[in-house]
């Protein structure tokens, strides 16, 4: 009888659990679009994941919201405003009290901290009631984003001042493209938690408008949550908002801005909108900012088109202050008859770029009351 060999094969498969990949912020948390009762938070992560924003009147927090579940592929569901970086997301906190300071902390739903618990620099302040004379602070500059030593020094000084809100009048990056890493390196990382000691975006909402070096203004707008979606009457980066007793208007000086003083409604759509918006505001202070310079004696000379259109429109519509960048200097312009003396004008285009102004007290235009001094190579900002 033949021998029968029976082989039994036992296969043991062991499945070892792999550690879940920790979510990482690839663009740090930054604040946007404050109102007296609500605040927006934005960030970007390397994976699509819901985050938790804890907040309260102390660093014990006590309240929390969960971020949006949807991926913001096109911010505001507008295909012409593509976000960069993939997993853009945001959270909104509502039910807040006016003129109040809240602390916040961000973590994953599983409890991993993405911002430091108890950090006093992670806070937000709601604006005073619209029309209130309660004081607040704001900072503004233009022409900053080339990751220079000067830009980073300005970022540190702004952080020390801790403005309640911050504005950049164009050329926020040289240039702001559709490339996520580029925009982080030249802009977001300069004013957020990287590097530490200059993370103004952690507590001050930024309001931006586009300059001539923003090669993708739609991306600038998509990467922010600005009033009205960052556009009015189809004009990119044209919007307005109230904060306390001030009405702010941001304009885009890259395109057409023709003003018809006889019939403002016949002006360029952006300018007609701005004129009506300014006239309609009952705020005691009205501030208008854009990128390209009016009078100038720095890295650019006077742009008469800006003077004859945007400065004139702002003056006619009741603005008190106008500010622009583009020329890489600081200049405060005299109020002089024949030069729209109802508005106080500033050049603030030295937020990273810098130089000296050749302006005198009589020329160009109304002449300068103050300026970057001869030989000055320091950058700065207006506070």
Coordinates of C-alpha atoms in Angstrom, one line a residue, residues 10-176:
X10 CA -1.1 27.1 8.2
X11 CA -0.7 30.7 7.2
X12 CA -0.7 33.3 9.9
X13 CA -1.2 36.8 8.8
X14 CA -0.7 39.5 11.4
X15 CA -2.1 42.9 10.7
X16 CA -0.4 45.5 12.8
X17 CA -2.2 48.9 13.2
X18 CA -0.4 51.8 11.6
X19 CA -0.4 55.1 13.3
X20 CA -2.8 57.6 11.8
X21 CA -1.1 60.4 10.0
X22 CA -1.2 63.5 12.1
X23 CA -2.8 66.5 10.5
X24 CA -0.5 69.5 9.9
X25 CA -1.3 73.1 9.3
X26 CA 0.3 74.1 6.0
X27 CA -1.0 77.6 6.4
X28 CA -1.5 78.7 10.0
X29 CA -4.8 79.9 11.5
X30 CA -5.6 83.5 10.6
X31 CA -8.5 85.7 11.4
X32 CA -10.9 87.3 8.9
X33 CA -14.1 89.4 8.6
X34 CA -14.9 90.5 12.1
X35 CA -18.3 91.8 13.1
X36 CA -19.6 92.8 16.4
X37 CA -21.1 89.3 16.8
X38 CA -19.1 87.0 14.6
X39 CA -15.5 86.1 13.5
X40 CA -14.2 83.9 10.6
X41 CA -11.1 81.7 11.0
X42 CA -9.1 80.4 8.0
X43 CA -6.3 77.8 7.7
X44 CA -5.0 75.1 5.3
X45 CA -4.1 71.6 6.3
X46 CA -2.2 68.8 4.6
X47 CA -5.3 66.5 4.8
X48 CA -9.0 67.3 4.8
X49 CA -10.0 67.1 8.4
X50 CA -12.4 68.9 10.7
X51 CA -10.8 71.0 13.4
X52 CA -12.1 72.3 16.7
X53 CA -11.9 76.0 17.6
X54 CA -12.2 76.4 21.4
X55 CA -12.8 80.0 22.6
X56 CA -13.9 82.0 25.6
X57 CA -13.2 85.2 27.6
X58 CA -10.3 83.5 29.3
X59 CA -7.7 80.9 28.3
X60 CA -10.0 78.3 30.0
X61 CA -12.1 78.7 26.8
X62 CA -15.4 76.9 27.6
X63 CA -17.0 77.1 24.1
X64 CA -16.2 75.5 20.8
X65 CA -17.2 75.2 17.2
X66 CA -16.3 72.7 14.6
X67 CA -14.9 73.7 11.2
X68 CA -16.8 73.4 8.0
X69 CA -17.1 69.9 6.7
X70 CA -16.8 70.8 3.1
X71 CA -13.5 71.4 1.3
X72 CA -13.4 75.0 0.0
X73 CA -12.2 74.1 -3.5
X74 CA -13.6 77.3 -4.8
X75 CA -14.0 79.9 -2.1
X76 CA -17.5 81.2 -2.0
X77 CA -18.6 78.6 -4.6
X78 CA -17.2 80.9 -7.3
X79 CA -15.1 79.1 -9.9
X80 CA -13.3 82.3 -10.8
X81 CA -11.9 82.4 -7.2
X82 CA -9.8 79.3 -6.9
X83 CA -8.2 78.7 -3.5
X84 CA -4.6 77.4 -3.5
X85 CA -3.1 74.7 -1.3
X86 CA -5.8 72.1 -1.4
X87 CA -7.5 71.7 1.9
X88 CA -8.6 75.3 2.6
X89 CA -11.1 75.3 5.4
X90 CA -12.7 77.7 7.8
X91 CA -14.8 78.0 10.9
X92 CA -17.2 80.8 12.0
X93 CA -17.9 81.8 15.5
X94 CA -21.2 83.6 16.1
X95 CA -23.1 84.9 19.1
X96 CA -20.3 87.1 20.4
X97 CA -20.5 90.3 22.3
X98 CA -19.3 93.7 20.8
X99 CA -16.0 95.2 21.9
X100 CA -14.9 92.0 23.7
X101 CA -11.7 90.1 23.8
X102 CA -11.8 86.3 23.4
X103 CA -9.0 83.7 23.5
X104 CA -9.0 80.7 21.3
X105 CA -7.2 77.5 20.6
X106 CA -7.4 75.1 17.7
X107 CA -7.1 71.3 17.8
X108 CA -8.1 68.2 15.8
X109 CA -11.4 66.5 16.6
X110 CA -9.3 63.7 18.2
X111 CA -7.6 66.2 20.6
X112 CA -4.2 67.0 19.0
X113 CA -3.3 70.6 19.7
X114 CA -2.5 72.7 16.6
X115 CA -2.1 75.9 18.5
X116 CA -0.7 76.2 22.0
X117 CA -3.2 75.9 24.8
X118 CA -3.3 79.1 26.9
X119 CA -1.3 81.2 24.4
X120 CA -2.3 84.8 25.2
X121 CA -1.4 85.9 21.6
X122 CA -4.1 83.7 20.2
X123 CA -7.1 86.0 20.7
X124 CA -9.6 88.0 18.8
X125 CA -11.4 91.3 19.6
X126 CA -14.9 92.0 18.3
X127 CA -15.3 95.6 17.0
X128 CA -17.2 98.2 18.9
X129 CA -20.8 98.8 18.0
X130 CA -20.9 100.6 14.6
X131 CA -20.8 104.3 15.1
X132 CA -19.3 104.0 18.6
X133 CA -16.5 106.4 19.5
X134 CA -14.7 103.6 21.4
X135 CA -11.0 103.9 20.4
X136 CA -9.4 101.1 18.3
X137 CA -6.0 100.8 16.6
X138 CA -5.2 99.8 13.0
X139 CA -2.0 99.5 11.0
X140 CA -1.5 99.9 7.2
X141 CA 1.4 99.7 4.8
X142 CA 2.0 98.7 1.2
X143 CA 4.8 97.0 -0.8
X144 CA 6.1 94.5 1.6
X145 CA 6.2 90.9 0.4
X146 CA 9.7 89.9 -0.8
X147 CA 10.8 88.1 2.4
X148 CA 13.4 90.7 3.1
X149 CA 15.0 91.5 6.4
X150 CA 13.1 94.8 6.3
X151 CA 9.8 93.0 5.8
X152 CA 10.4 90.7 8.8
X153 CA 11.5 93.6 10.9
X154 CA 8.2 95.4 10.1
X155 CA 6.3 92.2 11.0
X156 CA 8.0 92.1 14.4
X157 CA 7.2 95.8 15.1
X158 CA 3.5 95.4 14.0
X159 CA 3.3 92.4 16.3
X160 CA 4.5 94.5 19.2
X161 CA 1.9 97.2 18.5
X162 CA -0.9 94.6 18.3
X163 CA -3.3 96.5 16.1
X164 CA -7.0 95.6 16.2
X165 CA -7.0 95.3 12.4
X166 CA -4.4 95.4 9.7
X167 CA -4.4 96.6 6.0
X168 CA -2.0 96.1 3.2
X169 CA -2.4 98.5 0.3
X170 CA -1.2 96.2 -2.5
X171 CA 2.0 94.4 -3.4
X172 CA 1.5 92.1 -0.5
X173 CA 3.9 89.8 -2.4
X174 CA 6.3 90.2 -5.2
X175 CA 4.4 88.5 -6.7
X176 CA 1.3 86.8 -5.4

